[in-house]
Amino acid sequence: NAGVTQTPKFQVLKTGQSMTLQCAQDMNHEYMSWYRQDPGMGLRLIHYSVGAGITDQGEVPNGYNVSRSTTEDFPLRLLSAAPSQTSVYFCASSPSYGRQLSQETQYFGPGTRLLVL
Amino acid sequence: KQEVTQIPAALSVPEGENLVLNCSFTDSAIYNLQWFRQDPGKGLTSLLLIQSSQREQTSGRLNASLDKSSGRSTLYIAASQPGDSATYLCAVEADSSYKLIFGSGTRLLVRP
């Protein structure tokens, strides 16, 4: 298994441009999520999905859109990039939603570094 | 609102030392607590997960404890090695929703 993959690894955008960060997992996980990590800070949840066709907002959703048409893919769209969206973006997946007493954790991708000028 | 704090922000120790990383959280109603390792420019790797009903978890030279009532967790690393150098992140899950709230991390350097 490739695990969680993210593309691109690095991207430079100009203010106002739009782009899509790709995330895919081959573990048939139901739960997927997007986090952003800023310098000196922990990760903050942007959007998440508990299964195909179901998405919801996290802590910092403004300026981002998501969709989940398949179990494998969970793209993150920046509608109109702003310098405040300069960050490292991580995608994560997990095998089940609402589990009990499980030791299953979340699996993170390698991240996408985004610079908005 | 749940807040997670990690102290210290950075730590430098000589190889072979035993060390403790601290994590505190403001709301004791958590589902679980996890410790992650992050290498520079890389993603996160899960180290230990402690369910709310558990007091500790061990994996090799790592031991994590959880005290829900006081809102604290510690990650103990025995006989540290240069390969342990990384940033260690603590995260709590408030309910069985998979939404993690992270601390800002402790950057560890183990000197040869």
Short mmCIF file of C-alpha atoms in Angstrom, two decimals:
data_model
loop_
_atom_site.label_atom_id
_atom_site.label_comp_id
_atom_site.label_asym_id
_atom_site.label_seq_id
_atom_site.Cartn_x
_atom_site.Cartn_y
_atom_site.Cartn_z
CA ASN A 1 0.00 0.00 0.00
CA ALA A 2 1.16 3.53 -0.79
CA GLY A 3 -0.72 4.84 2.25
CA VAL A 4 -1.73 8.51 2.05
CA THR A 5 -0.32 10.41 -0.90
CA GLN A 6 -0.44 14.15 -1.54
CA THR A 7 0.33 16.18 -4.63
CA PRO A 8 1.95 18.54 -5.30
CA LYS A 9 4.75 18.57 -2.74
CA PHE A 10 5.32 22.27 -3.20
CA GLN A 11 3.36 25.03 -4.91
CA VAL A 12 3.71 28.77 -5.37
CA LEU A 13 0.58 30.79 -6.10
CA LYS A 14 -0.20 34.42 -6.67
CA THR A 15 -2.89 36.11 -4.63
CA GLY A 16 -6.28 35.42 -6.15
CA GLN A 17 -5.32 32.24 -7.97
CA SER A 18 -7.17 29.02 -7.33
CA MET A 19 -5.80 25.52 -7.06
CA THR A 20 -6.60 22.03 -5.84
CA LEU A 21 -4.46 20.05 -3.43
CA GLN A 22 -4.82 16.35 -4.09
CA CYS A 23 -5.04 13.64 -1.45
CA ALA A 24 -5.52 9.94 -2.02
CA GLN A 25 -5.41 6.84 0.15
CA ASP A 26 -5.43 3.19 -0.87
CA MET A 27 -6.37 1.70 2.51
CA ASN A 28 -10.15 1.92 2.02
CA HIS A 29 -10.41 4.30 4.96
CA GLU A 30 -13.75 5.94 5.60
CA TYR A 31 -12.49 9.00 7.44
CA MET A 32 -10.32 11.63 5.76
CA SER A 33 -9.33 15.11 6.82
CA TRP A 34 -7.25 18.15 5.95
CA TYR A 35 -5.08 20.06 8.41
CA ARG A 36 -2.84 23.08 8.03
CA GLN A 37 0.34 23.64 10.01
CA ASP A 38 1.77 27.10 10.51
CA PRO A 39 5.21 27.86 12.00
CA GLY A 40 5.33 27.37 15.75
CA MET A 41 1.80 26.04 15.83
CA GLY A 42 0.18 22.67 15.90
CA LEU A 43 -2.03 21.35 13.15
CA ARG A 44 -5.51 22.83 12.75
CA LEU A 45 -8.41 21.00 11.15
CA ILE A 46 -9.79 22.55 7.96
CA HIS A 47 -12.40 20.07 6.66
CA TYR A 48 -13.13 16.41 7.17
CA SER A 49 -15.19 13.61 5.68
CA VAL A 50 -16.67 10.52 7.31
CA GLY A 51 -17.38 8.81 4.01
CA ALA A 52 -18.03 9.33 0.32
CA GLY A 53 -20.52 12.13 -0.23
CA ILE A 54 -20.23 13.46 3.34
CA THR A 55 -18.08 16.43 4.35
CA ASP A 56 -18.06 18.89 7.22
CA GLN A 57 -16.15 21.91 8.44
CA GLY A 58 -13.36 21.87 10.93
CA GLU A 59 -11.78 24.67 12.94
CA VAL A 60 -10.52 26.86 10.05
CA PRO A 61 -12.67 26.20 6.94
CA ASN A 62 -12.89 29.69 5.45
CA GLY A 63 -11.38 29.98 1.97
CA TYR A 64 -11.37 26.22 1.36
CA ASN A 65 -13.76 23.79 -0.29
CA VAL A 66 -13.79 20.01 -0.27
CA SER A 67 -15.72 17.19 -1.88
CA ARG A 68 -15.63 13.42 -1.46
CA SER A 69 -16.93 11.65 -4.54
CA THR A 70 -14.95 8.45 -3.90
CA THR A 71 -13.61 6.70 -0.83
CA GLU A 72 -10.05 7.09 -2.08
CA ASP A 73 -9.84 10.80 -2.90
CA PHE A 74 -10.36 13.95 -0.86
CA PRO A 75 -9.22 17.08 -2.74
CA LEU A 76 -8.90 20.47 -1.06
CA ARG A 77 -9.70 23.51 -3.17
CA LEU A 78 -8.44 27.02 -2.55
CA LEU A 79 -10.98 29.30 -4.18
CA SER A 80 -8.98 32.55 -4.23
CA ALA A 81 -5.58 32.19 -2.61
CA ALA A 82 -4.47 34.71 0.01
CA PRO A 83 -1.06 35.17 1.68
CA SER A 84 -2.66 34.01 4.96
CA GLN A 85 -3.08 30.60 3.35
CA THR A 86 0.68 30.13 3.12
CA SER A 87 1.15 26.99 5.13
CA VAL A 88 1.92 23.29 5.06
CA TYR A 89 -1.16 21.20 4.36
CA PHE A 90 -1.53 17.65 5.61
CA CYS A 91 -4.11 15.09 4.64
CA ALA A 92 -4.95 12.24 6.99
CA SER A 93 -7.10 9.13 6.88
CA SER A 94 -8.45 6.62 9.35
CA PRO A 95 -10.11 3.21 8.96
CA SER A 96 -13.42 3.76 10.65
CA TYR A 97 -15.71 6.33 12.14
CA GLY A 98 -17.19 6.00 15.60
CA ARG A 99 -14.89 3.16 16.60
CA GLN A 100 -14.73 1.93 20.16
CA LEU A 101 -11.69 1.05 22.17
CA SER A 102 -9.65 0.77 19.02
CA GLN A 103 -5.99 1.49 18.78
CA GLU A 104 -6.36 2.66 15.20
CA THR A 105 -4.88 6.03 14.67
CA GLN A 106 -4.79 8.46 11.80
CA TYR A 107 -2.32 8.10 8.95
CA PHE A 108 -0.84 11.31 7.61
CA GLY A 109 0.45 12.16 4.16
CA PRO A 110 3.84 13.86 3.60
CA GLY A 111 2.32 17.31 3.22
CA THR A 112 2.05 20.03 0.58
CA ARG A 113 3.97 23.25 1.13
CA LEU A 114 2.04 26.20 -0.25
CA LEU A 115 3.42 29.71 -0.69
CA VAL A 116 1.01 32.47 -1.68
CA LEU A 117 2.65 35.67 -2.88
CA LYS B 1 -12.79 25.31 23.93
CA GLN B 2 -10.15 22.60 24.22
CA GLU B 3 -6.58 23.88 24.21
CA VAL B 4 -3.46 21.75 24.16
CA THR B 5 -0.12 23.05 25.42
CA GLN B 6 3.28 21.44 25.15
CA ILE B 7 6.25 22.37 27.30
CA PRO B 8 9.08 22.85 26.61
CA ALA B 9 8.95 24.17 23.05
CA ALA B 10 12.47 22.94 22.44
CA LEU B 11 14.83 20.59 24.23
CA SER B 12 18.47 19.65 23.68
CA VAL B 13 19.97 16.70 25.53
CA PRO B 14 23.10 14.56 25.24
CA GLU B 15 22.73 11.05 23.93
CA GLY B 16 21.78 8.45 26.52
CA GLU B 17 19.66 10.71 28.71
CA ASN B 18 16.17 9.78 29.80
CA LEU B 19 13.77 12.61 29.10
CA VAL B 20 10.17 13.66 29.59
CA LEU B 21 7.99 15.70 27.28
CA ASN B 22 4.89 17.32 28.71
CA CYS B 23 1.42 17.89 27.30
CA SER B 24 -1.51 19.56 29.04
CA PHE B 25 -5.11 20.01 27.94
CA THR B 26 -7.84 22.23 29.33
CA ASP B 27 -10.91 19.97 29.01
CA SER B 28 -10.63 16.57 30.66
CA ALA B 29 -13.54 15.13 28.63
CA ILE B 30 -11.38 13.51 25.98
CA TYR B 31 -11.84 10.33 23.95
CA ASN B 32 -8.14 9.64 23.56
CA LEU B 33 -4.73 11.28 23.45
CA GLN B 34 -2.05 10.60 20.90
CA TRP B 35 1.63 11.32 20.56
CA PHE B 36 3.06 11.86 17.08
CA ARG B 37 6.56 12.29 15.75
CA GLN B 38 7.30 14.71 12.91
CA ASP B 39 10.63 14.76 11.09
CA PRO B 40 11.64 17.94 9.22
CA GLY B 41 9.73 18.29 5.97
CA LYS B 42 7.80 15.10 6.60
CA GLY B 43 4.36 14.04 7.71
CA LEU B 44 3.32 12.79 11.13
CA THR B 45 3.93 9.30 12.44
CA SER B 46 1.80 7.98 15.27
CA LEU B 47 3.84 6.82 18.26
CA LEU B 48 1.33 6.01 20.99
CA LEU B 49 -2.41 6.28 21.47
CA ILE B 50 -3.94 6.25 24.94
CA GLN B 51 -7.68 5.71 25.28
CA SER B 52 -9.46 7.78 27.92
CA SER B 53 -9.91 4.67 30.08
CA GLN B 54 -6.20 3.87 30.02
CA ARG B 55 -3.38 5.26 32.14
CA GLU B 56 -0.39 4.52 29.94
CA GLN B 57 0.92 2.91 26.80
CA THR B 58 4.40 1.62 26.04
CA SER B 59 6.25 0.98 22.82
CA GLY B 60 9.93 0.11 23.01
CA ARG B 61 11.79 2.96 24.69
CA LEU B 62 8.68 5.14 24.71
CA ASN B 63 6.13 5.33 27.49
CA ALA B 64 3.17 7.69 27.50
CA SER B 65 1.01 8.34 30.52
CA LEU B 66 -2.37 10.00 30.82
CA ASP B 67 -3.95 11.72 33.81
CA LYS B 68 -7.34 12.93 32.65
CA SER B 69 -8.34 14.52 35.94
CA SER B 70 -5.35 16.84 35.91
CA GLY B 71 -5.37 17.31 32.13
CA ARG B 72 -1.84 16.05 31.63
CA SER B 73 0.12 13.55 29.62
CA THR B 74 3.83 12.81 29.53
CA LEU B 75 5.95 11.09 26.94
CA TYR B 76 8.97 9.40 28.47
CA ILE B 77 11.88 8.52 26.19
CA ALA B 78 14.46 6.20 27.70
CA ALA B 79 18.12 6.17 26.69
CA SER B 80 17.71 8.82 24.03
CA GLN B 81 19.51 8.47 20.69
CA PRO B 82 20.37 10.99 17.95
CA GLY B 83 17.76 9.28 15.80
CA ASP B 84 15.11 10.45 18.28
CA SER B 85 15.71 14.04 17.15
CA ALA B 86 12.39 15.29 15.78
CA THR B 87 9.36 17.32 16.77
CA TYR B 88 6.93 15.53 19.06
CA LEU B 89 3.28 16.51 18.87
CA CYS B 90 0.53 15.75 21.34
CA ALA B 91 -3.10 15.67 20.17
CA VAL B 92 -6.40 15.03 21.90
CA GLU B 93 -9.61 13.77 20.39
CA ALA B 94 -12.60 15.31 22.15
CA ASP B 95 -15.09 12.61 21.18
CA SER B 96 -15.17 9.64 18.84
CA SER B 97 -15.17 11.96 15.84
CA TYR B 98 -11.53 11.73 14.76
CA LYS B 99 -11.15 15.50 15.06
CA LEU B 100 -7.75 16.07 16.62
CA ILE B 101 -6.66 19.15 18.55
CA PHE B 102 -2.91 19.51 18.48
CA GLY B 103 -0.35 21.14 20.69
CA SER B 104 2.39 23.20 19.07
CA GLY B 105 5.00 20.51 19.66
CA THR B 106 8.34 20.02 21.36
CA ARG B 107 11.39 20.13 19.12
CA LEU B 108 13.90 17.60 20.44
CA LEU B 109 17.60 17.49 19.62
CA VAL B 110 19.66 14.59 20.92
CA ARG B 111 23.36 15.42 20.66
CA PRO B 112 25.86 12.61 19.96
#
